[in-house]
Tab-separated table of C-alpha atoms and ligand atoms in Angstrom:
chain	number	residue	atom	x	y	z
A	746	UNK	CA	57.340	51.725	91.371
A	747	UNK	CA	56.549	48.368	90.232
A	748	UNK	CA	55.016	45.023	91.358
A	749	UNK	CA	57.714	42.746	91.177
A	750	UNK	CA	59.874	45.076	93.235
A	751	UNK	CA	56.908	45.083	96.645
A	752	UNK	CA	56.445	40.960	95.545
A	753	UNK	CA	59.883	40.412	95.757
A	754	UNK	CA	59.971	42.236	99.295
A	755	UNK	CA	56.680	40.348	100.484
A	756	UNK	CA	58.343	36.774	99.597
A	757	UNK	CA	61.271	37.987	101.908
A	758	UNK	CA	59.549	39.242	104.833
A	759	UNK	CA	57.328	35.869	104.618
A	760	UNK	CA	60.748	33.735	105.003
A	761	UNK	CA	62.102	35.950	107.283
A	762	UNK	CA	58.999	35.911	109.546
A	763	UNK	CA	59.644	31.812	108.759
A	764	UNK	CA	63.046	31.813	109.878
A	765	UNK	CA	62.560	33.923	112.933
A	766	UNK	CA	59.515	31.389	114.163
A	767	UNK	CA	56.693	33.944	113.013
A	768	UNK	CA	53.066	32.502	112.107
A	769	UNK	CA	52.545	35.890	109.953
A	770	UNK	CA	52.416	38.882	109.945
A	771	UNK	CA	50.149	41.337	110.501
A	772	UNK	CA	50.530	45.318	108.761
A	773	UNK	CA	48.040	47.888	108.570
A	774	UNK	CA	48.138	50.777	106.382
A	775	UNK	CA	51.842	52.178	107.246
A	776	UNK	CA	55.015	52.666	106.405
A	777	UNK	CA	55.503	48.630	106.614
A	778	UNK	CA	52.685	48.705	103.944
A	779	UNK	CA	54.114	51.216	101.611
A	780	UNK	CA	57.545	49.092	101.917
A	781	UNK	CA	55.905	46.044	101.291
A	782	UNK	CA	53.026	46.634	98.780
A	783	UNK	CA	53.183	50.365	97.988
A	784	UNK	CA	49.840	50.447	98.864
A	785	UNK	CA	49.397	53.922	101.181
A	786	UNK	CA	46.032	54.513	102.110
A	787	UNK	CA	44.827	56.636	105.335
A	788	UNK	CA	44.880	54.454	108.733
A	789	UNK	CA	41.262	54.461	109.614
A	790	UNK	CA	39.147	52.156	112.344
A	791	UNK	CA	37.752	50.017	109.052
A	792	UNK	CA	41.061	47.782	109.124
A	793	UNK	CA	42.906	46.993	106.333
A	794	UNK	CA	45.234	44.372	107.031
A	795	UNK	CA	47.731	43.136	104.692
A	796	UNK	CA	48.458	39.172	105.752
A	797	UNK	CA	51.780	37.693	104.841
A	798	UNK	CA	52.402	33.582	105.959
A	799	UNK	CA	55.542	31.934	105.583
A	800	UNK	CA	53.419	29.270	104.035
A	801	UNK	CA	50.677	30.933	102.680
A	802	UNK	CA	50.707	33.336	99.659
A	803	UNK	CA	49.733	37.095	100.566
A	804	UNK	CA	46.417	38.242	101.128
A	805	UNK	CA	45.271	41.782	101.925
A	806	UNK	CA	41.737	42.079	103.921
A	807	UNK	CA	40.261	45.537	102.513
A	808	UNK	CA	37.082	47.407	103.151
A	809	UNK	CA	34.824	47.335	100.585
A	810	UNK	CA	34.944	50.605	99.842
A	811	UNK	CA	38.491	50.709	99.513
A	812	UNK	CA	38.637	47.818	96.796
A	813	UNK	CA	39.192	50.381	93.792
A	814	UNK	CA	42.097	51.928	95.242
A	815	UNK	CA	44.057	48.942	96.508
A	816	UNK	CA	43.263	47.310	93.020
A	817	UNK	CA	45.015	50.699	91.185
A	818	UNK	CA	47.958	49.930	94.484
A	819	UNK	CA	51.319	48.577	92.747
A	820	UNK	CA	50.906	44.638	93.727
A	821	UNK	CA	46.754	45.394	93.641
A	822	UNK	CA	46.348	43.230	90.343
A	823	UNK	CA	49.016	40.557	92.086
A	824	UNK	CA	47.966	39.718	95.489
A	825	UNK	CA	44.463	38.613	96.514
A	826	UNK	CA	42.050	41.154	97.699
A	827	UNK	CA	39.591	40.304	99.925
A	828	UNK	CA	36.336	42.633	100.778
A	829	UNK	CA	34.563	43.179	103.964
A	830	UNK	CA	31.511	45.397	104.141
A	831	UNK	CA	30.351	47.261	106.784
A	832	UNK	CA	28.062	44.982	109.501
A	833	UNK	CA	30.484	42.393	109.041
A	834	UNK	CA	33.424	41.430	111.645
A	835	UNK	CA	36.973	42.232	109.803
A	836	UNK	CA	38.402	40.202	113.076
A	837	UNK	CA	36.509	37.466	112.198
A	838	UNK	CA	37.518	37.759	108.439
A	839	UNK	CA	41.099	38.564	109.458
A	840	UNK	CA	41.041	35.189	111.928
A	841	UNK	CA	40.105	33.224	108.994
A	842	UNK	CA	43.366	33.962	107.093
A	843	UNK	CA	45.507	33.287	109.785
A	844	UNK	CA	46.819	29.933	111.686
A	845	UNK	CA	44.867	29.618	115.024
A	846	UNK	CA	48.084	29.199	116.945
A	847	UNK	CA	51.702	30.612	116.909
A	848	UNK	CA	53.537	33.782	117.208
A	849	UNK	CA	52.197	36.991	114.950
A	850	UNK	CA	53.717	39.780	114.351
A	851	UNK	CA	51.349	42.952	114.128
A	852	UNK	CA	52.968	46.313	112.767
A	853	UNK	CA	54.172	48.365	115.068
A	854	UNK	CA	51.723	51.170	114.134
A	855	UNK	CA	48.700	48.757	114.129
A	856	UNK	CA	45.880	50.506	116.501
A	857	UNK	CA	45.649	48.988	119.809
A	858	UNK	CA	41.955	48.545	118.782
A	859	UNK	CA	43.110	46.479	116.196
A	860	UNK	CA	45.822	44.709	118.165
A	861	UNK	CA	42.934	44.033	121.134
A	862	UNK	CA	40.342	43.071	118.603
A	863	UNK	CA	42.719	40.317	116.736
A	864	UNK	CA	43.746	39.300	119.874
A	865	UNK	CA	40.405	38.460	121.370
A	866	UNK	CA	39.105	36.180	117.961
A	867	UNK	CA	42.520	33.917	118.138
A	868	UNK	CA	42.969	33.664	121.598
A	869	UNK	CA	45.820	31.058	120.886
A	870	UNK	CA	48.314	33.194	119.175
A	871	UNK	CA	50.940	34.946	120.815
A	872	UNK	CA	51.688	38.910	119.247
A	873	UNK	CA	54.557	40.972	119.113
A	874	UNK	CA	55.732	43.606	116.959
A	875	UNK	CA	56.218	43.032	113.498
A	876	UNK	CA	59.212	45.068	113.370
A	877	UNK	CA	61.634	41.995	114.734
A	878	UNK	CA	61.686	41.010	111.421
A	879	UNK	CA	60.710	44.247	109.513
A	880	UNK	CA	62.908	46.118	110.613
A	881	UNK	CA	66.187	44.835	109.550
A	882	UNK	CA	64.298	44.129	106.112
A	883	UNK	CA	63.767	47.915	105.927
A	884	UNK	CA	67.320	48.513	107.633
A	885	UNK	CA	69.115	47.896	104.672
A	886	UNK	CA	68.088	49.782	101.072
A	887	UNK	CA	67.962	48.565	97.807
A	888	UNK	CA	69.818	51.242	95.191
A	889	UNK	CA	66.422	52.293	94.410
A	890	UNK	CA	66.123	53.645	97.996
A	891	UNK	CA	69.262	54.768	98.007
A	892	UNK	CA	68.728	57.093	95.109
A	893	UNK	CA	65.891	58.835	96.672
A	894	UNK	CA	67.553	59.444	100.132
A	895	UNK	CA	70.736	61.055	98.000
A	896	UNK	CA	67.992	63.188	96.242
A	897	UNK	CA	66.393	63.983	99.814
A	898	UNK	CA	69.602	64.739	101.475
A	899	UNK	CA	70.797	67.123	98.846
A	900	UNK	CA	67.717	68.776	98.676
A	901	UNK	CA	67.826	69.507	102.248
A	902	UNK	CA	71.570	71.123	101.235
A	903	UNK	CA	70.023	72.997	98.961
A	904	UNK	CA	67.616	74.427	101.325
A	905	UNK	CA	70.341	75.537	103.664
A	906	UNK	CA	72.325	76.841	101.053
A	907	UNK	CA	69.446	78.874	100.634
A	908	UNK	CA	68.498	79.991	104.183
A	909	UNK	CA	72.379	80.919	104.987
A	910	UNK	CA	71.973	83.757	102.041
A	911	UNK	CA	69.439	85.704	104.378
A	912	UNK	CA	69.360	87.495	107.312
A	913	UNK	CA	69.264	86.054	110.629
A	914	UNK	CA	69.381	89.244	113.237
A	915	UNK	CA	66.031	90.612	114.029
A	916	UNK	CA	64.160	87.670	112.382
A	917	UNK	CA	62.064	85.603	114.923
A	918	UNK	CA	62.900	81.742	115.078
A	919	UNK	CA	59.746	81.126	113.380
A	920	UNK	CA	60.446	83.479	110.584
A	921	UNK	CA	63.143	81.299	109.302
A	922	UNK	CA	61.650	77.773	110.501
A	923	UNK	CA	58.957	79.101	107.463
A	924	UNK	CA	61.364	80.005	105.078
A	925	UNK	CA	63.337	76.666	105.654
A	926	UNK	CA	59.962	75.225	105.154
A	927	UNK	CA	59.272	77.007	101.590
A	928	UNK	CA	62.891	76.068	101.001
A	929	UNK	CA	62.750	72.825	101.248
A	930	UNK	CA	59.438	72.290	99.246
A	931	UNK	CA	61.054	74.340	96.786
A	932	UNK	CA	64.112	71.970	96.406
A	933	UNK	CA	61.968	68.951	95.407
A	934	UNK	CA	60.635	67.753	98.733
A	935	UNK	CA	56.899	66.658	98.640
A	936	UNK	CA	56.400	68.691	101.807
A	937	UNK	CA	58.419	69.903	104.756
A	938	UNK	CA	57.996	67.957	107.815
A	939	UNK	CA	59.974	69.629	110.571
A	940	UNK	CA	62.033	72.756	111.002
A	941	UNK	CA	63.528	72.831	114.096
A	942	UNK	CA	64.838	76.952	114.144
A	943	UNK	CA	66.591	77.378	117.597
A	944	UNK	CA	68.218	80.504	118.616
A	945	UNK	CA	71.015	81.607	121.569
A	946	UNK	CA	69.615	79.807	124.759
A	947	UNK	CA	67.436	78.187	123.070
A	948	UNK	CA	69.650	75.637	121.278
A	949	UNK	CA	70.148	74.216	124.369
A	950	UNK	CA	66.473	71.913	124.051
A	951	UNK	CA	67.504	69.645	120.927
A	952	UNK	CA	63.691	69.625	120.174
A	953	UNK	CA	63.135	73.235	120.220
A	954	UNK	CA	59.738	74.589	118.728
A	955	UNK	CA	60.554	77.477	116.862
A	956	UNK	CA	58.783	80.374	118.487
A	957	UNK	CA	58.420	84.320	118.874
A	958	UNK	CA	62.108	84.789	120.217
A	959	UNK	CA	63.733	87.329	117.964
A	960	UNK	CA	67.556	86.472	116.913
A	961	UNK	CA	70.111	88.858	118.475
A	962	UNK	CA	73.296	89.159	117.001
A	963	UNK	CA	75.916	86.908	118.432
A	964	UNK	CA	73.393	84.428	118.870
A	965	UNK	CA	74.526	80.529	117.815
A	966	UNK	CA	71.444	78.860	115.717
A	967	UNK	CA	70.515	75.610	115.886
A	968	UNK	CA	68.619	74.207	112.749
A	969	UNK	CA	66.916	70.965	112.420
A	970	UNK	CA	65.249	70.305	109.584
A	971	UNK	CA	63.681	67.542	106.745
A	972	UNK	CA	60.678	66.006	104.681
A	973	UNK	CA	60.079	63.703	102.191
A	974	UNK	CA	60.715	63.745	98.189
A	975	UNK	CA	59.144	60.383	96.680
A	976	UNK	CA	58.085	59.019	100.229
A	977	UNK	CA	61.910	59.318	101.604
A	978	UNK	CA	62.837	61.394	104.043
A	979	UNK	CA	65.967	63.982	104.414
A	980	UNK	CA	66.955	65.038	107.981
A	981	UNK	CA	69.915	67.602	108.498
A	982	UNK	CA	70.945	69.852	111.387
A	983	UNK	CA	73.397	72.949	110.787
A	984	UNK	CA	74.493	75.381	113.548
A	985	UNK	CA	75.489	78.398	112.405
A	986	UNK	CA	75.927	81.883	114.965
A	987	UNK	CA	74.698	85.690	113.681
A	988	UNK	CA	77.891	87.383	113.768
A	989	UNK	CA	80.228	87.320	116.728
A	990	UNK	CA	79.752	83.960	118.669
A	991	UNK	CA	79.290	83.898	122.404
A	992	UNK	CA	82.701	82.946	124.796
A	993	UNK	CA	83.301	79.274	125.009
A	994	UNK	CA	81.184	78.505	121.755
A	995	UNK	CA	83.721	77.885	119.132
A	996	UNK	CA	85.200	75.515	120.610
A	997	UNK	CA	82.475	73.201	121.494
A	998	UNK	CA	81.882	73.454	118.218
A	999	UNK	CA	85.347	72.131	117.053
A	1000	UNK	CA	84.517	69.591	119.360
A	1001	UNK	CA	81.208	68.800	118.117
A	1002	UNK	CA	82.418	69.018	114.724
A	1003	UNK	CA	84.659	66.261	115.480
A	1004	UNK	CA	82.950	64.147	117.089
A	1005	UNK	CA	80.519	63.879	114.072
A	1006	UNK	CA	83.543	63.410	111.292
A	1007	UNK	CA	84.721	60.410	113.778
A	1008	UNK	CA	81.719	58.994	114.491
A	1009	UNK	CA	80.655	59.005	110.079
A	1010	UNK	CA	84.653	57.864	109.986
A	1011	UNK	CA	83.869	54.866	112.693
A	1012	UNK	CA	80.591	53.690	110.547
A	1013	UNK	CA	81.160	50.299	108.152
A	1014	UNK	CA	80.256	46.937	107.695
A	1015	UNK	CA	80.586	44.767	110.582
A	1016	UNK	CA	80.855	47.660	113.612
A	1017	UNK	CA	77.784	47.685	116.256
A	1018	UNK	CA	75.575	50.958	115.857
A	1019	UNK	CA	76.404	51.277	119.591
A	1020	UNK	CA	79.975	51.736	118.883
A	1021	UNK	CA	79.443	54.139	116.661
A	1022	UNK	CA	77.389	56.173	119.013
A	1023	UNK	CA	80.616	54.942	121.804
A	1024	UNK	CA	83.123	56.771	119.163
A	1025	UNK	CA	81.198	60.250	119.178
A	1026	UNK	CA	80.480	60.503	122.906
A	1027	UNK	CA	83.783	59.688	123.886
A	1028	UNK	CA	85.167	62.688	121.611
A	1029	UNK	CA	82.873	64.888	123.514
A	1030	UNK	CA	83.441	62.888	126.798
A	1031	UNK	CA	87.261	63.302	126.800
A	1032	UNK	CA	86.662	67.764	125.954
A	1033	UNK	CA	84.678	67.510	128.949
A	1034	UNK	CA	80.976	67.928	127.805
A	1035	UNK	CA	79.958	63.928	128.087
A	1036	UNK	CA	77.203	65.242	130.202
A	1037	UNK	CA	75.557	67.441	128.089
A	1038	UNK	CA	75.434	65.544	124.969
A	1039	UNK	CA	72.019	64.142	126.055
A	1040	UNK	CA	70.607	61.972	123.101
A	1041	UNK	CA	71.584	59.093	120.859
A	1042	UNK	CA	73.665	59.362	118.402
A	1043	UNK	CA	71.977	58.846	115.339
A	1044	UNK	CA	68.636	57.135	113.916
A	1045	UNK	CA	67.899	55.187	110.457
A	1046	UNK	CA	66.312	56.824	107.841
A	1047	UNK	CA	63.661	55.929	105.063
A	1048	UNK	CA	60.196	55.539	104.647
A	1049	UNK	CA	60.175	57.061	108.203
A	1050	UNK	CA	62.221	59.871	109.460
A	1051	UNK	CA	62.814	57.744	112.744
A	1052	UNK	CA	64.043	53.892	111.877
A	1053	UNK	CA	65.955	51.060	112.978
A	1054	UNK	CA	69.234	51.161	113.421
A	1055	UNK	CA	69.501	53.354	116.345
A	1056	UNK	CA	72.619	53.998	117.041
A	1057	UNK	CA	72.516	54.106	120.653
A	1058	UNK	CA	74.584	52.676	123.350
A	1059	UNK	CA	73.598	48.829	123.606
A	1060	UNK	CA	72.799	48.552	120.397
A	1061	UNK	CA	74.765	45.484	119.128
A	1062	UNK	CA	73.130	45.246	115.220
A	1063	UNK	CA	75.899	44.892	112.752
A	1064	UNK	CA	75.738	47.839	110.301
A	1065	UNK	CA	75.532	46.407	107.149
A	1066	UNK	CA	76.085	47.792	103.024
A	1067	UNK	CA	72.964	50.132	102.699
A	1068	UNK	CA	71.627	50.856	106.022
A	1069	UNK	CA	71.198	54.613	105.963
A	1070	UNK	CA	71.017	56.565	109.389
A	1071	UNK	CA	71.846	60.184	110.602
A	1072	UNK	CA	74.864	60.651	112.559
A	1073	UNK	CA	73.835	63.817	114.650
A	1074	UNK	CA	76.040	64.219	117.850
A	1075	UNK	CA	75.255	67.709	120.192
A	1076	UNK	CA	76.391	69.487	123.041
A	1077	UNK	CA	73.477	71.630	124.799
A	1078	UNK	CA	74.326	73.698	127.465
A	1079	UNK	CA	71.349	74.990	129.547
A	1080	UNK	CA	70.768	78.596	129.836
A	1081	UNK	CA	73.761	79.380	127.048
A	1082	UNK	CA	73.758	77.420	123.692
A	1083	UNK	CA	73.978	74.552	122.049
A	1084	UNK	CA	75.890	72.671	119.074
A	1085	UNK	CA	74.235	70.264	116.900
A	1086	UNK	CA	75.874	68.602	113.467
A	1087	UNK	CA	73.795	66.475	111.155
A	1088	UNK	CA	74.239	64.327	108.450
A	1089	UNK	CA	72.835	61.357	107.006
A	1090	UNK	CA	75.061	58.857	105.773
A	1091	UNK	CA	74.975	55.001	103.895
A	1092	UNK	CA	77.241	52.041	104.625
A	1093	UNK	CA	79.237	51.362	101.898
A	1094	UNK	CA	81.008	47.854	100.954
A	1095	UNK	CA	84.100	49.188	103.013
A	1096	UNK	CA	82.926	52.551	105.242
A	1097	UNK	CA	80.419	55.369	105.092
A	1098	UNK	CA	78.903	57.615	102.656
A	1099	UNK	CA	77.904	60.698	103.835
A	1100	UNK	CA	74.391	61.669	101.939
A	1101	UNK	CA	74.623	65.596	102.692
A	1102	UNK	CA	77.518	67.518	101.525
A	1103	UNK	CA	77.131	71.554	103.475
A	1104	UNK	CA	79.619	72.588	104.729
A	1105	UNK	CA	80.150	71.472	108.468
A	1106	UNK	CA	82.902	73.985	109.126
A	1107	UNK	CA	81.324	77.074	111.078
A	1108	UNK	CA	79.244	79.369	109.112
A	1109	UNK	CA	78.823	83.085	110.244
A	1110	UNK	CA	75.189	84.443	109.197
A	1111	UNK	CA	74.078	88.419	109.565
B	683	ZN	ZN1	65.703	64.861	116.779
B	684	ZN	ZN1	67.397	66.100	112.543
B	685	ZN	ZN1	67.849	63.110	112.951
C-alpha cells in the first residue's frame, strides 16, 4: 500500500467533486477513507475529517491524540495534518478549511452528529452525500483491487469446498454457519463476516440467521457467506440439499441456475446494471416464479460488502471494465425452500469475469 497510489485517488475525487459542482468533500473515518488515504482508524464522536477541495490541496483535521497514527497512515507524511485538542470546536476548525458557500459532500457514513454539527457552523453550504461522486470512483477497481477480490472470492471457494466434505444431516444450521466461519478464516480471510446457514423452510428468508433448527435429510441448504482478506471482501451463496431433494426443487433450481449463468452472460461494458438484473428476473419470470424472486439482483463489491452498482431495476449506470458486483438471483418459496446462486464477477474489456469458480451445478451433501 503506498502513498502515491491514495494521492493519486485523492487528486481524482477532488476533480471529480469539481466536475460534478462539489465545494469538497467531506469523509470521516470509513471505507471512503481507507479508499482514499488508507488511513482506517475507529469512527469515534472526536471527528476526524479528511477535507478534499477541487481547488485546495488535501487536508485531514485529526484529534490530537490521534496525530501518531495518521502520521504512520500511508499518505500521513504527504497530506497536511491538522490537530485539535480536546476543549476546542473541531466544527469550527473543520469550517475554517472549507469555502463558506457551495455544495459539500459529507460521506455517507459521517454521524448525523457530525453532519448536524458542520451544518450549523456554515450555514451557507448545501450537503449531500459524498457518494455522488465516490461512488463511481470506487465502482470501478484498479488491478490492485482486482487482485485481492480474486484472492477473496477463491478463498470463499475454498471454504465451500471444505464445508461440502462434511456432514450436513443432524447438524444444526449454526453448527455449520461456525465451521464456514473457521473455514473461511482458515482460507486467508482476515475474519469471517457473515454466514448465512439456511436449512429446508428456512431458505425461504434470503437473510436467514442461522439458528437451533437441526438439518433433516432431504432438506435443500441455503448458504450465504463472506469476509475480508486485505480489507476486500468475498461474498458467495451455494445451495446444496442433504440427500434426496424435496418435489418441485430441482427444477427451480435449473431455473435459478440459469438465470444466474444469463444474467453473468448479459454483464459488459456499456449494458445498464438494471438490465442485467431485467435478464435474470425474466428467466425466472417466464418458469413462473417472478414473484418469489424478491430482491435485487446483485450488489458491488470492495472495500464494503454492499457497494454501488446495484444492479437493480432502474438502475441506468453503465457497467464499465472493473466494476466488480455479485450476481445472486433466488427463488424463495414460503413455508417450502428456497434457491439462491452466488457469484461475484468483474467487467472485462468485452464481458464478465466470474471471480468464484464452485461448482454451480447441484451438489448432494449427507
Ligand atoms: Zn444478502
Ligand atoms: Zn451473499
Ligand atoms: Zn451478495
Amino acid at each position: 500500500v503506498n502513498a502515491d497510489r491514495h494521492l493519486e485517488r485523492m487528486v481524482r475525487a477532488a476533480s471529480a467533486a469539481g466536475d460534478q459542482g462539489f465545494a469538497g468533500l467531506v469523509i470521516a473515518p470509513s471505507p471512503d477513507l481507507v479508499y482514499l488515504s488508507g488511513y482506517d482508524p475507529m469512527p469515534l464522536e472526536r471527528p476526524t475529517l479528511l477535507v478534499i477541495r477541487p481547488d485546495a490541496e488535501p487536508v485531514m483535521l485529526v484529534p490530537d491524540l490521534e496525530l501518531p497514527p495518521a502520521r504512520e497512515a500511508p499518505v500521513g507524511a504527504s497530506i497536511e495534518l491538522i490537530g485539535w485538542s480536546d476543549g476546542d470546536d473541531p466544527y469550527e476548525a473543520a469550517a475554517r478549511l472549507l469555502p463558506v458557500d457551495g455544495r459539500l459532500g459529507v460521506g455517507d457514513r459521517l454521524w448525523a452528529s457530525h453532519v448536524l454539527a458542520l451544518q450549523a457552523v456554515l450555514p451557507g453550504c448545501s450537503f449531500t452525500t459524498a457518494s455522488a461522486v465516490l461512488g463511481h470512483l470506487r465502482a470501478v477497481k484498479d488491478a490492485e483491487e482486482l487482485t485481492a477480490l480474486r484472492a477473496a472470492a477463491r478463498a470463499a471457494d475454498s471454504a465451500f469446498e471444505g464445508i461440502r466434505e462434511r456432514p450436513f444431516v443432524g447438524r444444526t444450521e449454526a453448527q455449520v454457519a461456525s465451521d464456514l466461519a473457521r473455514l473461511l478464516v482458515d482460507a486467508g480471510h482476515d475474519r469471517a463476516d457473515f454466514t448465512i446457514v439456511a436449512g429446508g423452510p428456512n431458505a425461504a428468508s434470503p437473510h436467514h440467521e442461522a439458528g437451533g433448527r437441526t438439518i433433516r435429510p432431504g432438506d435443500p441448504v441455503v448458504m450465504d457467506f463472506g469476509g475480508a482478506l486485505d480489507g476486500y471482501f468475498s461474498d458467495m451463496t451455494r445451495t446444496v440439499v442433504a440427500g434426496e431433494p424435496p418435489p418441485g426443487f430441482e427444477e427451480v433450481y435449473g431455473v435459478v441456475r440459469d438465470a444466474q449463468q444469463q444474467g453473468v452472460a448479459a454483464a459488459r461494458p456499456g449494458v445498464a446494471a438494471g438490465d442485467v438484473d431485467g435478464v435474470a428476473r425474466e428467466v425466472i419470470r417466464r418458469a413462473g416464479y417472478g414473484e418469489w424472486f424478491v430482491h435485487r439482483t446483485g450488489h458491488g463489491i470492495g472495500l464494503e460488502v454492499h457497494e454501488p452498482p446495484y444492479l437493480v431495476r432502474g438502475n441506468d449506470q453503465q457497467l464499465e471494465p472493473g466494476m466488480a458486483f455479485s450476481v445472486e438471483p433466488g427463488v424463495y418459496l414460503p413455508g417450502r425452500f428456497g434457491v439462491r446462486i452466488e457469484d461475484i464477477v468483474s467487467v472485462t474489456s468485452e464481458g464478465a469475469e466470474s471471480l468464484n469458480r464452485s461448482p454451480r451445478d447441484l451438489l448432494v451433501v449427507t
